[in-house]
Short mmCIF file of N, CA, C and O in Angstrom, two decimals:
data_model
loop_
_atom_site.label_atom_id
_atom_site.label_comp_id
_atom_site.label_asym_id
_atom_site.label_seq_id
_atom_site.Cartn_x
_atom_site.Cartn_y
_atom_site.Cartn_z
N MET X 1 90.35 131.97 112.53
CA MET X 1 90.99 131.34 111.30
C MET X 1 92.35 132.32 111.08
O MET X 1 92.41 133.58 110.91
N ARG X 2 93.22 131.50 110.58
CA ARG X 2 94.43 131.92 110.63
C ARG X 2 94.88 132.31 108.99
O ARG X 2 94.52 131.52 108.08
N CYS X 3 95.14 133.64 108.61
CA CYS X 3 95.30 133.65 107.32
C CYS X 3 96.77 134.03 106.74
O CYS X 3 97.53 134.47 107.77
N LYS X 4 97.16 133.84 105.56
CA LYS X 4 98.48 134.26 105.28
C LYS X 4 98.26 134.98 103.97
O LYS X 4 97.32 135.62 103.71
N SER X 5 99.43 136.05 103.58
CA SER X 5 99.30 136.89 102.62
C SER X 5 100.62 136.90 101.95
O SER X 5 101.59 136.52 102.24
N ASN X 6 100.32 137.42 100.62
CA ASN X 6 101.82 137.74 100.02
C ASN X 6 101.47 138.88 99.48
O ASN X 6 100.74 139.75 100.09
N ARG X 7 101.91 139.52 98.13
CA ARG X 7 102.09 141.00 98.17
C ARG X 7 100.59 141.41 97.67
O ARG X 7 100.28 142.60 97.82
N ASN X 8 99.86 140.51 97.03
CA ASN X 8 98.56 140.95 96.62
C ASN X 8 97.33 140.25 97.20
O ASN X 8 96.30 140.88 97.08
N VAL X 9 97.59 139.48 97.96
CA VAL X 9 96.46 138.31 98.17
C VAL X 9 96.34 138.28 99.95
O VAL X 9 97.65 137.75 100.45
N VAL X 10 95.36 138.09 100.52
CA VAL X 10 94.98 137.40 102.07
C VAL X 10 94.49 136.33 101.67
O VAL X 10 93.37 136.27 101.11
N TYR X 11 95.15 135.26 102.14
CA TYR X 11 94.27 134.00 101.77
C TYR X 11 94.36 132.87 102.92
O TYR X 11 95.10 133.01 103.86
N SER X 12 93.63 131.96 102.84
CA SER X 12 93.42 130.73 103.61
C SER X 12 93.05 129.60 102.63
O SER X 12 91.81 129.30 102.52
N CYS X 13 93.75 128.88 102.11
CA CYS X 13 93.58 127.83 101.19
C CYS X 13 94.21 126.70 101.44
O CYS X 13 95.41 126.48 101.01
N LYS X 14 93.55 125.94 102.17
CA LYS X 14 93.99 124.66 102.63
C LYS X 14 93.23 123.51 101.97
O LYS X 14 92.12 123.45 101.46
N TYR X 15 94.09 122.40 101.41
CA TYR X 15 93.64 121.46 100.63
C TYR X 15 94.14 119.99 100.86
O TYR X 15 95.13 119.80 101.56
N HIS X 16 92.82 118.86 100.93
CA HIS X 16 93.57 117.77 101.26
C HIS X 16 93.54 117.26 99.99
O HIS X 16 92.71 117.25 98.77
N VAL X 17 94.70 116.35 99.62
CA VAL X 17 95.15 115.84 98.26
C VAL X 17 95.74 114.25 98.31
O VAL X 17 96.31 114.14 99.49
N VAL X 18 95.10 113.74 97.56
CA VAL X 18 95.40 112.10 97.63
C VAL X 18 95.79 111.87 96.32
O VAL X 18 95.11 111.98 95.53
N TRP X 19 96.92 111.01 95.94
CA TRP X 19 97.27 110.36 94.59
C TRP X 19 97.65 108.87 94.74
O TRP X 19 98.07 108.61 95.79
N CYS X 20 97.89 108.01 93.84
CA CYS X 20 98.20 106.95 93.90
C CYS X 20 99.20 106.36 92.93
O CYS X 20 99.33 107.18 91.86
N PRO X 21 100.13 105.52 93.13
CA PRO X 21 101.04 104.84 92.09
C PRO X 21 99.85 104.26 90.87
O PRO X 21 99.11 103.95 91.37
N LYS X 22 100.55 104.14 89.72
CA LYS X 22 100.26 103.62 88.79
C LYS X 22 99.50 102.07 89.06
O LYS X 22 100.22 101.38 89.85
N TYR X 23 98.48 101.90 88.52
CA TYR X 23 97.81 100.65 89.12
C TYR X 23 97.49 100.62 90.41
O TYR X 23 97.36 99.21 90.78
N ARG X 24 97.83 101.42 91.13
CA ARG X 24 97.27 101.24 92.53
C ARG X 24 98.30 100.16 93.34
O ARG X 24 98.12 99.72 94.34
N ARG X 25 99.73 100.14 92.60
CA ARG X 25 100.38 98.92 93.32
C ARG X 25 101.13 99.66 94.53
O ARG X 25 101.45 100.84 94.68
N PRO X 26 101.21 98.79 95.46
CA PRO X 26 101.79 98.85 96.74
C PRO X 26 103.10 98.92 96.82
O PRO X 26 103.86 98.26 97.49
N VAL X 27 103.84 100.00 96.17
CA VAL X 27 105.03 100.36 96.02
C VAL X 27 105.85 101.37 96.98
O VAL X 27 107.03 101.37 96.96
N LEU X 28 105.11 101.95 97.69
CA LEU X 28 105.53 103.07 98.57
C LEU X 28 105.81 102.60 100.16
O LEU X 28 105.55 102.60 101.00
N VAL X 29 106.86 101.42 99.90
CA VAL X 29 107.39 100.79 100.89
C VAL X 29 109.04 100.63 100.95
O VAL X 29 109.48 101.15 100.03
N ASN X 30 109.59 99.96 102.12
CA ASN X 30 110.93 99.63 102.02
C ASN X 30 111.80 101.05 101.70
O ASN X 30 112.66 100.90 101.05
N GLY X 31 111.33 102.08 102.48
CA GLY X 31 112.33 103.38 102.32
C GLY X 31 111.87 104.17 101.31
O GLY X 31 112.07 105.56 101.27
N VAL X 32 111.11 103.84 100.23
CA VAL X 32 110.30 104.77 99.43
C VAL X 32 109.51 105.81 99.89
O VAL X 32 109.40 106.93 99.68
N ASP X 33 108.77 105.32 101.02
CA ASP X 33 107.69 106.11 101.73
C ASP X 33 108.29 107.33 102.51
O ASP X 33 107.92 108.52 102.09
N GLY X 34 109.58 106.92 103.23
CA GLY X 34 110.43 108.06 103.68
C GLY X 34 110.93 109.05 103.06
O GLY X 34 110.82 110.16 103.09
N ARG X 35 111.57 108.37 101.83
CA ARG X 35 112.02 109.37 100.88
C ARG X 35 111.18 110.22 100.22
O ARG X 35 111.16 111.52 99.84
N LEU X 36 109.96 109.53 99.73
CA LEU X 36 108.82 110.44 99.26
C LEU X 36 108.24 111.67 100.31
O LEU X 36 108.19 112.98 99.81
N LYS X 37 108.19 111.29 101.63
CA LYS X 37 107.94 112.28 102.65
C LYS X 37 109.04 113.60 102.46
O LYS X 37 108.78 114.68 102.63
N ASP X 38 110.15 113.04 102.61
CA ASP X 38 111.47 114.00 102.24
C ASP X 38 111.01 114.93 101.30
O ASP X 38 111.49 116.19 101.34
N ILE X 39 110.98 114.32 99.96
CA ILE X 39 110.98 115.05 98.92
C ILE X 39 109.58 115.98 98.81
O ILE X 39 109.75 117.31 98.36
N ILE X 40 108.56 115.49 99.39
CA ILE X 40 107.34 116.49 99.42
C ILE X 40 107.82 117.63 100.35
O ILE X 40 107.28 118.62 100.32
N ARG X 41 108.33 117.21 101.61
CA ARG X 41 108.75 118.53 102.59
C ARG X 41 109.60 119.33 101.82
O ARG X 41 109.41 120.66 101.73
N GLU X 42 110.71 118.93 101.08
CA GLU X 42 111.50 119.96 100.26
C GLU X 42 110.70 120.70 99.19
O GLU X 42 111.20 121.88 99.19
N THR X 43 110.01 120.02 98.48
CA THR X 43 109.17 120.72 97.53
C THR X 43 108.11 121.68 98.18
O THR X 43 108.01 122.83 97.45
N CYS X 44 107.51 121.49 99.16
CA CYS X 44 106.59 122.40 99.63
C CYS X 44 107.58 123.65 100.27
O CYS X 44 107.00 124.75 100.00
N ALA X 45 108.39 123.48 100.87
CA ALA X 45 109.07 124.52 101.33
C ALA X 45 109.64 125.19 100.20
O ALA X 45 109.77 126.68 100.29
N GLU X 46 110.28 124.92 98.96
CA GLU X 46 110.63 125.53 97.96
C GLU X 46 109.55 126.63 97.47
O GLU X 46 109.90 127.26 96.92
N ILE X 47 108.46 125.97 97.33
CA ILE X 47 107.16 126.92 96.85
C ILE X 47 106.56 127.77 97.93
O ILE X 47 105.27 128.16 97.63
N HIS X 48 107.05 127.52 99.08
CA HIS X 48 106.42 128.35 100.29
C HIS X 48 104.84 127.93 100.32
O HIS X 48 104.12 128.48 100.77
N ALA X 49 104.67 126.29 100.19
CA ALA X 49 103.65 126.04 100.98
C ALA X 49 103.70 125.47 102.21
O ALA X 49 104.46 124.69 102.35
N GLU X 50 102.60 125.59 102.88
CA GLU X 50 102.66 124.85 104.18
C GLU X 50 102.14 123.58 104.28
O GLU X 50 100.97 123.06 103.89
N LEU X 51 103.00 122.36 104.83
CA LEU X 51 102.54 121.19 104.91
C LEU X 51 102.10 121.11 106.14
O LEU X 51 102.94 121.12 107.23
N ILE X 52 100.89 120.85 106.33
CA ILE X 52 100.21 120.73 107.59
C ILE X 52 100.16 119.40 108.18
O ILE X 52 100.68 119.09 109.34
N GLU X 53 99.98 118.20 107.30
CA GLU X 53 99.98 116.78 107.60
C GLU X 53 99.92 116.14 106.28
O GLU X 53 99.96 116.44 105.19
N MET X 54 100.84 115.02 106.51
CA MET X 54 101.09 114.09 105.35
C MET X 54 101.19 112.57 105.90
O MET X 54 101.58 112.32 107.11
N GLU X 55 100.59 111.86 105.07
CA GLU X 55 100.67 110.19 105.52
C GLU X 55 101.08 109.74 104.07
O GLU X 55 100.29 109.66 103.23
N VAL X 56 101.85 108.54 104.16
CA VAL X 56 102.04 107.61 102.96
C VAL X 56 101.87 106.34 103.19
O VAL X 56 102.35 105.86 104.18
N MET X 57 100.81 105.69 102.55
CA MET X 57 100.32 104.31 102.63
C MET X 57 101.01 103.69 101.66
O MET X 57 101.56 104.22 100.48
N PRO X 58 101.10 102.19 101.40
CA PRO X 58 101.62 101.59 100.48
C PRO X 58 101.17 101.80 98.97
O PRO X 58 102.05 101.89 98.32
N ASP X 59 99.90 102.17 99.25
CA ASP X 59 99.29 102.11 97.53
C ASP X 59 98.75 103.75 97.44
O ASP X 59 97.82 104.02 96.59
N HIS X 60 98.99 104.75 98.46
CA HIS X 60 98.46 106.19 98.05
C HIS X 60 99.17 107.00 98.98
O HIS X 60 99.63 106.59 100.10
N ALA X 61 99.29 108.45 98.82
CA ALA X 61 99.69 109.39 99.55
C ALA X 61 98.71 110.43 99.71
O ALA X 61 97.82 110.70 99.29
N HIS X 62 98.49 110.84 101.31
CA HIS X 62 97.65 112.01 101.55
C HIS X 62 98.41 113.16 102.04
O HIS X 62 99.38 112.96 102.64
N LEU X 63 97.91 114.34 101.55
CA LEU X 63 98.75 115.77 102.15
C LEU X 63 97.43 116.52 102.55
O LEU X 63 96.17 116.54 102.02
N LEU X 64 97.69 117.29 103.45
CA LEU X 64 96.77 118.52 103.89
C LEU X 64 97.88 119.75 103.76
O LEU X 64 98.88 119.67 104.38
N VAL X 65 97.57 120.50 102.72
CA VAL X 65 98.59 121.53 102.27
C VAL X 65 97.93 122.89 102.25
O VAL X 65 96.89 122.96 101.70
N GLU X 66 98.64 123.87 102.63
CA GLU X 66 98.21 125.30 102.39
C GLU X 66 98.98 125.69 101.20
O GLU X 66 100.16 126.00 101.39
N VAL X 67 98.34 126.47 100.21
CA VAL X 67 98.96 126.91 98.92
C VAL X 67 98.67 128.33 98.38
O VAL X 67 97.38 128.39 98.67
N ASP X 68 99.43 128.91 98.23
CA ASP X 68 99.16 130.31 97.82
C ASP X 68 98.07 130.17 96.45
O ASP X 68 98.57 129.55 95.54
N PRO X 69 96.99 130.86 96.58
CA PRO X 69 96.17 130.67 95.29
C PRO X 69 96.88 131.13 94.11
O PRO X 69 96.39 130.75 93.01
N GLN X 70 97.46 132.18 93.93
CA GLN X 70 98.29 132.79 92.94
C GLN X 70 99.27 131.70 92.06
O GLN X 70 99.57 131.72 91.20
N TYR X 71 99.76 130.73 93.24
CA TYR X 71 100.60 129.82 92.78
C TYR X 71 99.60 128.54 92.00
O TYR X 71 100.12 127.97 91.17
N GLY X 72 98.69 128.10 92.85
CA GLY X 72 97.81 127.29 92.63
C GLY X 72 98.12 125.79 93.15
O GLY X 72 99.08 125.24 93.02
N ILE X 73 97.20 125.12 93.52
CA ILE X 73 97.21 123.92 93.94
C ILE X 73 97.48 122.76 92.66
O ILE X 73 98.39 121.71 92.70
N HIS X 74 96.83 123.01 91.69
CA HIS X 74 97.44 122.24 90.24
C HIS X 74 98.83 122.10 90.12
O HIS X 74 99.41 121.07 89.83
N ARG X 75 99.41 123.59 90.11
CA ARG X 75 100.81 123.85 89.89
C ARG X 75 101.86 122.76 91.09
O ARG X 75 102.53 122.05 90.78
N ALA X 76 101.25 123.01 92.15
CA ALA X 76 101.82 122.41 93.43
C ALA X 76 101.94 120.84 93.29
O ALA X 76 102.92 120.08 93.40
N VAL X 77 100.82 120.34 92.79
CA VAL X 77 100.61 118.67 92.73
C VAL X 77 101.54 118.49 91.71
O VAL X 77 102.28 117.22 91.76
N ARG X 78 101.46 118.97 90.66
CA ARG X 78 102.23 118.59 89.51
C ARG X 78 103.81 118.72 89.70
O ARG X 78 104.35 117.65 89.35
N LEU X 79 104.14 119.82 90.32
CA LEU X 79 105.85 119.72 90.97
C LEU X 79 105.90 118.63 91.70
O LEU X 79 107.12 117.86 91.68
N ILE X 80 105.05 118.32 92.86
CA ILE X 80 105.43 117.15 93.59
C ILE X 80 105.39 115.90 93.19
O ILE X 80 106.18 115.07 93.28
N LYS X 81 104.30 115.52 92.26
CA LYS X 81 104.31 114.34 91.62
C LYS X 81 105.63 113.90 90.75
O LYS X 81 106.02 113.08 90.62
N GLY X 82 105.80 115.27 89.88
CA GLY X 82 106.71 115.03 88.60
C GLY X 82 108.34 114.81 89.41
O GLY X 82 108.98 114.09 89.16
N ARG X 83 108.69 115.73 90.54
CA ARG X 83 109.98 115.53 91.02
C ARG X 83 110.04 114.35 91.99
O ARG X 83 111.07 113.57 91.67
N SER X 84 108.95 113.81 92.56
CA SER X 84 109.02 112.66 93.16
C SER X 84 109.00 111.44 92.31
O SER X 84 110.05 110.43 92.59
N SER X 85 108.37 111.50 91.33
CA SER X 85 108.53 110.34 90.34
C SER X 85 110.26 110.21 89.86
O SER X 85 110.52 108.96 89.71
N ARG X 86 110.65 111.27 89.25
CA ARG X 86 111.99 111.47 88.61
C ARG X 86 112.81 110.70 89.84
O ARG X 86 113.54 110.21 89.53
N LEU X 87 112.93 111.41 90.87
CA LEU X 87 113.81 111.27 91.96
C LEU X 87 113.77 109.77 92.48
O LEU X 87 114.62 109.04 92.64
N LEU X 88 112.56 109.18 92.89
CA LEU X 88 112.33 107.98 93.34
C LEU X 88 112.62 106.99 92.30
O LEU X 88 113.31 106.00 92.61
N ARG X 89 112.36 107.17 90.94
CA ARG X 89 112.56 106.03 89.91
C ARG X 89 114.26 106.16 89.73
O ARG X 89 114.64 104.90 89.70
N ASP X 90 114.99 107.27 90.09
CA ASP X 90 116.45 107.07 89.91
C ASP X 90 116.89 106.57 91.18
O ASP X 90 117.98 105.61 90.91
N GLU X 91 116.38 106.66 92.57
CA GLU X 91 117.10 106.03 93.37
C GLU X 91 116.62 104.75 93.94
O GLU X 91 117.50 104.16 94.63
N TYR X 92 115.40 104.18 93.39
CA TYR X 92 115.10 103.02 93.59
C TYR X 92 114.50 102.33 92.05
O TYR X 92 113.38 102.20 91.56
N PRO X 93 115.72 101.86 91.47
CA PRO X 93 115.62 101.41 90.13
C PRO X 93 114.40 100.32 89.92
O PRO X 93 114.04 100.13 89.03
N TRP X 94 114.23 99.45 91.02
CA TRP X 94 113.24 98.40 90.88
C TRP X 94 111.74 98.98 90.62
O TRP X 94 110.82 98.35 90.14
N LEU X 95 111.46 100.21 90.90
CA LEU X 95 110.40 100.98 90.36
C LEU X 95 110.26 100.92 89.13
O LEU X 95 109.01 101.00 88.57
N LYS X 96 111.54 101.15 88.34
CA LYS X 96 111.21 101.24 86.70
C LYS X 96 110.83 99.93 86.31
O LYS X 96 110.00 99.93 85.27
N SER X 97 111.17 98.98 86.75
CA SER X 97 110.84 97.59 86.42
C SER X 97 109.19 97.12 86.53
O SER X 97 108.75 96.52 85.91
N ARG X 98 108.70 97.93 87.89
CA ARG X 98 107.33 97.61 88.08
C ARG X 98 106.25 98.50 87.62
O ARG X 98 105.05 97.91 87.49
N LEU X 99 106.63 99.56 87.25
CA LEU X 99 105.67 100.29 86.45
C LEU X 99 106.11 101.32 85.34
O LEU X 99 107.50 101.75 85.39
N PRO X 100 105.45 101.57 84.49
CA PRO X 100 105.87 102.34 83.30
C PRO X 100 105.96 103.82 83.83
O PRO X 100 106.83 104.42 82.95
N THR X 101 105.47 104.37 84.80
CA THR X 101 105.36 105.63 85.35
C THR X 101 105.23 105.50 86.76
O THR X 101 104.47 104.51 87.12
N LEU X 102 105.44 106.14 87.63
CA LEU X 102 105.19 106.02 89.18
C LEU X 102 103.91 106.13 89.60
O LEU X 102 103.17 105.70 90.24
N TRP X 103 103.30 107.56 89.07
CA TRP X 103 101.99 107.96 89.55
C TRP X 103 101.11 107.74 88.34
O TRP X 103 101.38 107.85 87.05
N THR X 104 99.82 107.58 88.76
CA THR X 104 98.61 107.83 87.90
C THR X 104 98.37 109.37 87.39
O THR X 104 99.12 110.23 87.92
N ASN X 105 97.86 109.55 86.27
CA ASN X 105 97.49 111.06 85.97
C ASN X 105 96.70 111.59 86.94
O ASN X 105 96.98 112.97 86.79
N SER X 106 96.04 110.99 87.61
CA SER X 106 94.92 111.71 88.34
C SER X 106 95.31 111.94 89.56
O SER X 106 96.20 111.38 90.05
N TYR X 107 94.66 112.74 90.58
CA TYR X 107 94.79 113.16 91.74
C TYR X 107 93.19 113.57 92.31
O TYR X 107 92.39 114.02 91.62
N PHE X 108 93.14 113.24 93.59
CA PHE X 108 92.10 113.84 94.21
C PHE X 108 92.09 115.04 95.13
O PHE X 108 93.31 115.00 95.94
N VAL X 109 91.49 116.18 95.09
CA VAL X 109 91.99 117.50 95.81
C VAL X 109 90.49 117.86 96.18
O VAL X 109 89.58 117.67 95.65
N SER X 110 90.60 118.35 97.55
CA SER X 110 89.29 119.05 98.11
C SER X 110 89.84 120.11 98.93
O SER X 110 90.57 120.08 99.74
N THR X 111 88.95 121.19 98.74
CA THR X 111 89.37 122.34 99.67
C THR X 111 88.90 122.12 101.11
O THR X 111 87.97 120.98 101.51
N VAL X 112 89.46 122.43 102.15
CA VAL X 112 89.31 122.03 103.46
C VAL X 112 88.45 123.35 104.15
O VAL X 112 89.08 124.12 104.69
N GLY X 113 87.11 123.35 104.07
CA GLY X 113 86.29 124.45 104.41
C GLY X 113 84.96 124.03 105.00
O GLY X 113 84.78 124.27 105.91
N GLY X 114 84.49 122.73 104.45
CA GLY X 114 83.24 122.13 104.96
C GLY X 114 83.46 121.50 106.22
O GLY X 114 82.83 121.49 106.99
N ALA X 115 84.51 120.71 105.95
CA ALA X 115 85.02 119.98 107.35
C ALA X 115 85.85 120.67 108.25
O ALA X 115 86.66 121.47 107.69
N PRO X 116 85.84 120.80 109.66
CA PRO X 116 86.72 121.27 110.51
C PRO X 116 88.07 120.64 110.09
O PRO X 116 88.32 119.36 109.93
N LEU X 117 89.32 121.61 110.29
CA LEU X 117 90.49 120.97 109.99
C LEU X 117 91.11 120.05 110.71
O LEU X 117 91.71 119.14 110.31
N LYS X 118 90.79 120.28 112.12
CA LYS X 118 91.13 119.21 112.98
C LYS X 118 90.52 117.85 112.69
O LYS X 118 91.18 116.95 112.55
N THR X 119 89.40 117.63 112.06
CA THR X 119 88.87 116.42 111.68
C THR X 119 89.41 115.96 110.56
O THR X 119 89.86 114.69 110.25
N VAL X 120 90.01 116.76 109.62
CA VAL X 120 90.80 116.16 108.27
C VAL X 120 92.18 115.84 108.92
O VAL X 120 92.47 114.89 108.39
N ARG X 121 92.69 116.56 109.49
CA ARG X 121 93.98 116.24 110.27
C ARG X 121 94.05 114.86 110.68
O ARG X 121 95.01 114.18 110.85
N GLN X 122 93.02 114.50 111.54
CA GLN X 122 93.04 113.59 112.33
C GLN X 122 92.61 112.14 111.61
O GLN X 122 93.18 110.98 111.56
N TYR X 123 92.07 112.48 110.24
CA TYR X 123 91.78 111.25 109.24
C TYR X 123 92.96 111.05 108.68
O TYR X 123 93.09 110.06 108.60
N ILE X 124 93.71 111.96 108.29
CA ILE X 124 95.17 111.73 107.58
C ILE X 124 96.19 111.02 108.62
O ILE X 124 96.93 110.37 108.39
N GLU X 125 95.99 111.38 109.93
CA GLU X 125 96.81 110.83 110.96
C GLU X 125 96.36 109.37 111.22
O GLU X 125 97.42 108.66 111.42
N ASN X 126 95.39 109.17 111.01
CA ASN X 126 95.03 107.82 111.50
C ASN X 126 95.04 106.70 110.33
O ASN X 126 94.51 105.66 110.22
N GLN X 127 95.37 107.27 109.18
CA GLN X 127 95.42 106.38 107.90
C GLN X 127 96.15 105.22 108.29
O GLN X 127 95.74 104.03 107.78
N LYS X 128 97.37 105.06 108.88
CA LYS X 128 98.25 104.02 109.15
C LYS X 128 97.69 103.24 109.99
O LYS X 128 97.89 102.06 109.91
N HIS X 129 96.26 103.60 110.76
CA HIS X 129 95.78 102.56 111.68
C HIS X 129 94.54 101.78 111.12
O HIS X 129 93.84 101.14 111.89
N VAL X 130 94.24 102.20 109.96
CA VAL X 130 93.13 101.58 109.15
C VAL X 130 93.16 100.36 108.76
O VAL X 130 94.26 99.62 108.38
#
């Protein structure tokens, strides 16, 4: 097991995160998906979170990410969803007419400890082929 550390903590905190557009509408298409991936990469780099795997489907997004426990997965998800909603709705005005807000208020998060990391990574990679 590979661990990371900050000034106070040695950790290995990997999370599988999934969230959906409002009403599970399939709006993550036609360039929105690629731009969302860019925004997620930039945001993870900014907060020093390691983005291990990512896949964007038309109606949901999957992340496998390692986040410093002192920063918190809840703050990371809130920042990613908030920033991506604002930027995507500015860059793709048709999203504003289809949805009152881009994302639902909820999301799924699971620590990756019970399942081998390789299994979760393969699950996310294979989402496009399901």
